Amino acid sequence: MGNYSKVNVTSDARTELHDKLSLTGAEISINNLPAGVGVPFIHSHKNNEEIYAILSGSGKVIVEGESIELEAGDWIRIAPAAQRQFFAADDEGISYVCIQVKENSLESYTKEDAIIHN
């Protein structure tokens, strides 16, 4: 297992993967909010943008005072300085992945970063 890490994630309220996968360039968390529940704080970041993928359920995020409805399949990127808070819908929970990376740090991606081995 020197060149990869694998973990199975259950339905805990929050699972942070930086330690479990020995991540070195991103923070990834899996989050599950039950119906009618919200994250109990508003937060922003100093350097890291966050990318959220809604896996199941529905709810909303409030970004800088604007309420944005969310449902399974939605993706949203939030700039570091923006204040945000997540909520599950009153009648169903919401599960989402949050990927945190340093803003403006992407130097190459996909094809430009790939090395093809034949």
Coordinates of C-alpha atoms in Angstrom, one line a residue:
M1 CA 0.0 0.0 0.0
G2 CA 2.9 2.4 -0.5
N3 CA 1.4 4.2 -3.5
Y4 CA -2.3 4.3 -2.5
S5 CA -4.6 4.5 0.5
K6 CA -8.1 3.1 0.7
V7 CA -10.8 3.6 3.3
N8 CA -14.5 2.7 3.6
V9 CA -16.7 5.5 4.8
T10 CA -19.8 4.8 6.8
S11 CA -22.7 7.1 7.5
D12 CA -21.1 9.0 10.4
A13 CA -22.1 12.6 10.8
R14 CA -18.7 13.7 9.5
T15 CA -15.6 11.9 8.3
E16 CA -12.4 13.8 7.5
L17 CA -10.2 11.9 5.1
H18 CA -6.9 13.8 5.5
D19 CA -5.5 11.4 8.1
K20 CA -7.4 8.3 7.0
L21 CA -5.9 8.6 3.4
S22 CA -2.7 10.5 4.2
L23 CA -3.8 13.4 2.0
T24 CA -1.1 16.0 1.1
G25 CA -2.8 18.4 -1.2
A26 CA -6.5 18.5 -0.2
E27 CA -8.9 18.1 2.7
I28 CA -11.9 16.0 1.9
S29 CA -14.8 15.3 4.3
I30 CA -18.0 13.3 4.0
N31 CA -20.9 15.0 5.8
N32 CA -24.4 13.7 6.7
L33 CA -27.0 16.0 8.2
P34 CA -30.3 14.5 9.4
A35 CA -33.6 16.2 8.4
G36 CA -34.1 19.6 10.0
V37 CA -30.5 19.9 11.2
G38 CA -27.9 22.4 10.2
V39 CA -24.2 22.9 10.8
P40 CA -24.1 24.7 14.1
F41 CA -21.8 27.5 13.0
I42 CA -21.1 29.9 10.1
H43 CA -17.5 29.7 8.8
S44 CA -15.1 31.0 6.1
H45 CA -11.5 30.2 5.3
K46 CA -8.2 32.1 5.1
N47 CA -6.8 30.3 2.0
N48 CA -8.9 27.4 1.0
E49 CA -11.8 27.3 -1.4
E50 CA -14.4 24.6 -0.9
I51 CA -16.1 22.4 -3.5
Y52 CA -19.2 20.7 -2.3
A53 CA -20.9 17.7 -4.1
I54 CA -24.4 16.8 -2.9
L55 CA -24.6 13.0 -2.9
S56 CA -28.2 12.6 -1.7
G57 CA -31.1 14.4 -0.1
S58 CA -31.7 18.1 -0.2
G59 CA -31.2 21.3 1.8
K60 CA -29.7 24.7 1.5
V61 CA -26.5 26.6 2.0
I62 CA -26.4 30.2 3.0
V63 CA -23.5 32.0 1.4
E64 CA -23.0 35.7 2.4
G65 CA -26.7 35.9 3.4
E66 CA -28.0 34.3 0.1
S67 CA -30.0 31.1 0.5
I68 CA -29.1 28.5 -2.2
E69 CA -31.3 25.4 -2.5
L70 CA -29.4 22.1 -2.9
E71 CA -30.3 18.7 -4.2
A72 CA -28.6 15.4 -5.1
G73 CA -26.3 16.0 -8.1
D74 CA -25.6 19.7 -7.4
W75 CA -22.0 20.9 -7.1
I76 CA -21.1 24.3 -5.6
R77 CA -17.7 26.1 -5.2
I78 CA -17.4 28.7 -2.4
A79 CA -14.5 31.2 -2.3
P80 CA -12.4 31.2 0.9
A81 CA -13.6 34.5 2.4
A82 CA -17.3 33.8 1.8
Q83 CA -19.3 33.0 5.0
R84 CA -21.3 29.8 4.7
Q85 CA -23.6 27.5 6.7
F86 CA -25.3 24.3 5.5
F87 CA -28.8 23.0 6.4
A88 CA -30.7 19.8 5.7
A89 CA -34.3 20.1 4.4
D90 CA -37.0 19.9 7.1
D91 CA -38.3 16.6 5.6
E92 CA -35.1 14.8 4.6
G93 CA -31.4 14.7 5.4
I94 CA -28.6 15.7 3.1
S95 CA -25.2 13.9 2.4
Y96 CA -22.4 15.8 0.8
V97 CA -18.7 15.7 0.1
C98 CA -16.6 18.8 0.8
I99 CA -13.2 19.2 -1.0
Q100 CA -11.0 21.9 0.4
V101 CA -8.0 23.1 -1.6
K102 CA -5.8 26.2 -1.6
E103 CA -7.4 28.8 -3.9
N104 CA -5.4 29.4 -7.2
S105 CA -3.1 26.4 -6.5
L106 CA -4.1 24.3 -9.5
E107 CA -1.1 24.3 -11.9
S108 CA -2.1 21.5 -14.3
Y109 CA -4.8 18.9 -14.5
T110 CA -6.1 15.8 -16.3
K111 CA -4.3 15.5 -19.7
E112 CA -1.6 18.1 -18.9
D113 CA -0.6 16.3 -15.6
A114 CA -0.9 12.7 -16.9
I115 CA 2.0 10.5 -17.9
I116 CA 0.9 7.8 -20.3
H117 CA 2.7 4.4 -19.7
N118 CA 2.5 1.9 -22.4

